[in-house]
Tab-separated table of C-alpha atoms in Angstrom:
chain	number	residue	atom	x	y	z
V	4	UNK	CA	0.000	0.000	0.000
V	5	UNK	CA	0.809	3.627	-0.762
V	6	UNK	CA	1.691	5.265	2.293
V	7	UNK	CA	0.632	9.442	1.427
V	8	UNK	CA	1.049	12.443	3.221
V	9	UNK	CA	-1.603	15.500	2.318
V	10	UNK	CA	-1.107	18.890	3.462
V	11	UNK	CA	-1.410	22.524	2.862
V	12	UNK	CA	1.594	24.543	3.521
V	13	UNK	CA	2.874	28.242	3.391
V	14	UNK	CA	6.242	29.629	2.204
V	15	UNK	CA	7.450	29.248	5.951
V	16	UNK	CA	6.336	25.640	6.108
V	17	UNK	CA	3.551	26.738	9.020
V	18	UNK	CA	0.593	24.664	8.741
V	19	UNK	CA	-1.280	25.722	11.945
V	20	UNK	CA	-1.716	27.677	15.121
V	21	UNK	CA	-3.912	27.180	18.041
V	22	UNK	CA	-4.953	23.902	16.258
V	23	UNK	CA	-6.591	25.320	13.413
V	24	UNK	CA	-5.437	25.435	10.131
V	25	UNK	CA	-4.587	29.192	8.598
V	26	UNK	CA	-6.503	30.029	6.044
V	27	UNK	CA	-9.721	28.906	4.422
V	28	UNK	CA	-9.405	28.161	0.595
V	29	UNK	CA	-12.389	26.393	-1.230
V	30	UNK	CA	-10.484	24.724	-3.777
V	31	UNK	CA	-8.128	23.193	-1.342
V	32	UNK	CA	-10.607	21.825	0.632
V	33	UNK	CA	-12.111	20.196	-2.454
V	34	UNK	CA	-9.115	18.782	-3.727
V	35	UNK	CA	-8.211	17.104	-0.325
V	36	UNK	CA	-12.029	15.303	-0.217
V	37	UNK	CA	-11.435	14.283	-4.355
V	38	UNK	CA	-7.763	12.997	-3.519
V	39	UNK	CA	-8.672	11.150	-0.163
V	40	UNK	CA	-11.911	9.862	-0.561
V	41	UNK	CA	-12.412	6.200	-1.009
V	42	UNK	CA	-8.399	5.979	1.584
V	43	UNK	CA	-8.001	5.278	4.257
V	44	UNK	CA	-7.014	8.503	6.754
V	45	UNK	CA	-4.242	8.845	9.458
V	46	UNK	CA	-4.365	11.635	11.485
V	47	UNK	CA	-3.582	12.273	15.429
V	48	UNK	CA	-5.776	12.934	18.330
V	49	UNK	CA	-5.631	17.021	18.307
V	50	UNK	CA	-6.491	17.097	13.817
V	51	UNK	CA	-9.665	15.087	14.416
V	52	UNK	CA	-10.904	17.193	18.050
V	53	UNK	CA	-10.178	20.263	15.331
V	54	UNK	CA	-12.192	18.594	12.826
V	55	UNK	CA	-14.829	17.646	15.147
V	56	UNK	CA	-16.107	14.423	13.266
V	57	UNK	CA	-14.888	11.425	11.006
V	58	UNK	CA	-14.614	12.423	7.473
V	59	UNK	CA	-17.258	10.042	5.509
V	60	UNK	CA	-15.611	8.221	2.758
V	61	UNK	CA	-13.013	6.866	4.576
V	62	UNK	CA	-11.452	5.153	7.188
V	63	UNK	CA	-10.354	7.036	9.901
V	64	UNK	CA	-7.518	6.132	12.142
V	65	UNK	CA	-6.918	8.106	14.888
V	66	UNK	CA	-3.485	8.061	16.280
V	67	UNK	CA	-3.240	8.266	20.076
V	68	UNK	CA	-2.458	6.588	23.278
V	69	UNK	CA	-6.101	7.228	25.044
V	70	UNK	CA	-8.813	7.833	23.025
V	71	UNK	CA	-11.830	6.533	21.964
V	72	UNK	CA	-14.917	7.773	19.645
V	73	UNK	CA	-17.572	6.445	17.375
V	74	UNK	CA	-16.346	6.073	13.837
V	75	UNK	CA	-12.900	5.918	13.845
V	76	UNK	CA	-10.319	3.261	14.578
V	77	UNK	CA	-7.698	4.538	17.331
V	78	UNK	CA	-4.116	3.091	16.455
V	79	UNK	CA	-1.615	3.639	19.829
V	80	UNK	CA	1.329	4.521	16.715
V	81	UNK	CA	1.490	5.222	13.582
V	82	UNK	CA	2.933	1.932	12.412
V	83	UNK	CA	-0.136	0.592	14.167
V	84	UNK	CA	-2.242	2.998	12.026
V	85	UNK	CA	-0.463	1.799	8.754
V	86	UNK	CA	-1.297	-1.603	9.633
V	87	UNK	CA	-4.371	-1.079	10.018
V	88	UNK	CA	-5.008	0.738	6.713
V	89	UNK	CA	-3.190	-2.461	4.992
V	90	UNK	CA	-5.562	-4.825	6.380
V	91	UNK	CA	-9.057	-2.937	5.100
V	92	UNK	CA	-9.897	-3.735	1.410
V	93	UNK	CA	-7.209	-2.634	-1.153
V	94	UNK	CA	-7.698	0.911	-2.219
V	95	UNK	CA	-3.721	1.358	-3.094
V	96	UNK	CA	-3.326	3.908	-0.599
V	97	UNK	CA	-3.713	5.948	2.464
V	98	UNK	CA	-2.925	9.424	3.705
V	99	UNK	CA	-1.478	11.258	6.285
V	100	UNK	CA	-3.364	14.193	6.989
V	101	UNK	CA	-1.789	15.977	9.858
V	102	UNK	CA	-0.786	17.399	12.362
V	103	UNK	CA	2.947	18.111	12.671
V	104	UNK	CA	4.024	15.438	15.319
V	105	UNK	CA	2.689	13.192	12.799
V	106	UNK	CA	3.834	14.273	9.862
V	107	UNK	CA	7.693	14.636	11.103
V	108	UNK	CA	6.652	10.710	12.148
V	109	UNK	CA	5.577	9.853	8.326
V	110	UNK	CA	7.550	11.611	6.302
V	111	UNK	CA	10.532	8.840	6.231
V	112	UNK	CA	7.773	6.346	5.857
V	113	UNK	CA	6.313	8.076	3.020
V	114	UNK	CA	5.800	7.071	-0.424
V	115	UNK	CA	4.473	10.134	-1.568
V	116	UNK	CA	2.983	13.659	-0.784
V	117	UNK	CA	0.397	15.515	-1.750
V	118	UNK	CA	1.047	19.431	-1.280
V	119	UNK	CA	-0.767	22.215	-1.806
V	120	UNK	CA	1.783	25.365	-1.570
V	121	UNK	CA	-0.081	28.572	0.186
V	122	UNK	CA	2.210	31.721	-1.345
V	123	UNK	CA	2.185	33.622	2.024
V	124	UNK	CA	4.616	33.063	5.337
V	125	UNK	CA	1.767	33.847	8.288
V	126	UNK	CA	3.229	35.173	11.675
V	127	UNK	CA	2.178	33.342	14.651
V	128	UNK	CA	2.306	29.967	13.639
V	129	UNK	CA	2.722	27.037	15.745
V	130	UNK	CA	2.960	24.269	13.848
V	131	UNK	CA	4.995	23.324	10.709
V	132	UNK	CA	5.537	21.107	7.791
V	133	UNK	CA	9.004	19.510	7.709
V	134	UNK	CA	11.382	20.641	4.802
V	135	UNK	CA	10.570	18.762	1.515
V	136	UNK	CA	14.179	17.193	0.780
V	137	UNK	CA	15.031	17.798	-3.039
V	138	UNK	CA	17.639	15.061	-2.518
V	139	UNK	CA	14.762	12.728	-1.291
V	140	UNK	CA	12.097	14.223	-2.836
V	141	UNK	CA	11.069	14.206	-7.045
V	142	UNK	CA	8.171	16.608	-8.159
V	143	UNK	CA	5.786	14.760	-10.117
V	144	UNK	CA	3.247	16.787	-11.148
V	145	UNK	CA	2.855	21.137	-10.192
V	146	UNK	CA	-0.350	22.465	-11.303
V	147	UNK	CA	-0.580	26.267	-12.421
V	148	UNK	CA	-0.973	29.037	-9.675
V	149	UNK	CA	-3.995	29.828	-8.747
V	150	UNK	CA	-5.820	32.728	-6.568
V	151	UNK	CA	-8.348	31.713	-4.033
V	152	UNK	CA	-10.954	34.790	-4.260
V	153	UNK	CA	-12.461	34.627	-0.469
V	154	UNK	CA	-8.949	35.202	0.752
V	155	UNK	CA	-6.752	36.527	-2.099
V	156	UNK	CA	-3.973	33.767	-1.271
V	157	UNK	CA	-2.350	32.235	-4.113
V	158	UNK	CA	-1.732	28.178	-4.543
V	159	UNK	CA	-0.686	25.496	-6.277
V	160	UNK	CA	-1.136	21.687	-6.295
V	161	UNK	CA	1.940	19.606	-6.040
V	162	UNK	CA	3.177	15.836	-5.993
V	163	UNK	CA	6.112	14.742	-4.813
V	164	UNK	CA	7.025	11.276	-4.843
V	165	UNK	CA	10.163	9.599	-2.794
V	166	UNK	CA	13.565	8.786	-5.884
V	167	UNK	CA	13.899	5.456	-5.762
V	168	UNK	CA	17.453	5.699	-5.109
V	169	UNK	CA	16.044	6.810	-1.832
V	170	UNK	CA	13.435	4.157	-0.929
């Protein structure tokens, strides 16, 4: 199985503050449902309280030590949660979907990543994306820029998968 990572980052790598993400943008949200629908999803404890509910679609593991909820599976690690996704019915892949702790977790274990680049560097954030490794790290596909026209912030779509001298 396809082990993913999905996120949206800025310049600066921030991806959050107060648990929340840091901006709003239609599009991205839309292309995160399209991408990880049908996959399973790996996320910790504090992504899903910020989310509130389990996404429908998917699976949704639930990475933490102590908790327990209707409609997702809780995994006490995330090799526990990657297990897990292996053992439900083939769909070629799951994602990682945040936060930080588990990202900097996932990223050596990761196949692939699925990034959609926020042009702005926000002040105040507390939580970050780690540094996408050129030497690791191939771009497979970068869509055009695009400007989000609630918020005025500028994106683009990305894929990165792992060079296979690096695997």
């Amino acid at each position: 199985m396809e082990k993913a990572i999905i996120a949206a980052i800025a310049d600066n790598l921030a991806i959050g503050k107060d648990n929340s993400l840091l901006w709003h943008i239609s599009d991205d949200l839309k292309y995160f449902k399209k991408t990880t629908s049908g996959h399973p999803v790996i996320m910790g404890r504090k992504t899903f309280e910020s989310i509130g509910r389990p996404l429908p679609g998917r699976l949704n593991i639930v990475v933490s030590r102590h908790f327990a909820k209707d409609g997702v599976i809780t995994a006490s690690s995330l090799q526990e949660a990657f297990e897990i996704a292996e053992k439900q019915e083939d769909t070629g892949k799951c994602f990682v979907m945040g936060g930080g702790e588990i990202y900097r977790q996932a990223i050596d274990a990761a196949d692939s990543l699925y990034i959609t680049h926020v042009q702005t560097s926000p002040d105040g954030a507390d939580t970050f994306f780690p540094a996408i490794d050129p030497e690791i790290w191939e771009t497979e596909s970068m869509s055009e820029t695009y400007s989000d026209p609630g918020s005025g912030l500028r994106y683009r779509f990305a894929v990165y998968r792992r060079k296979k001298d690096r695997m």
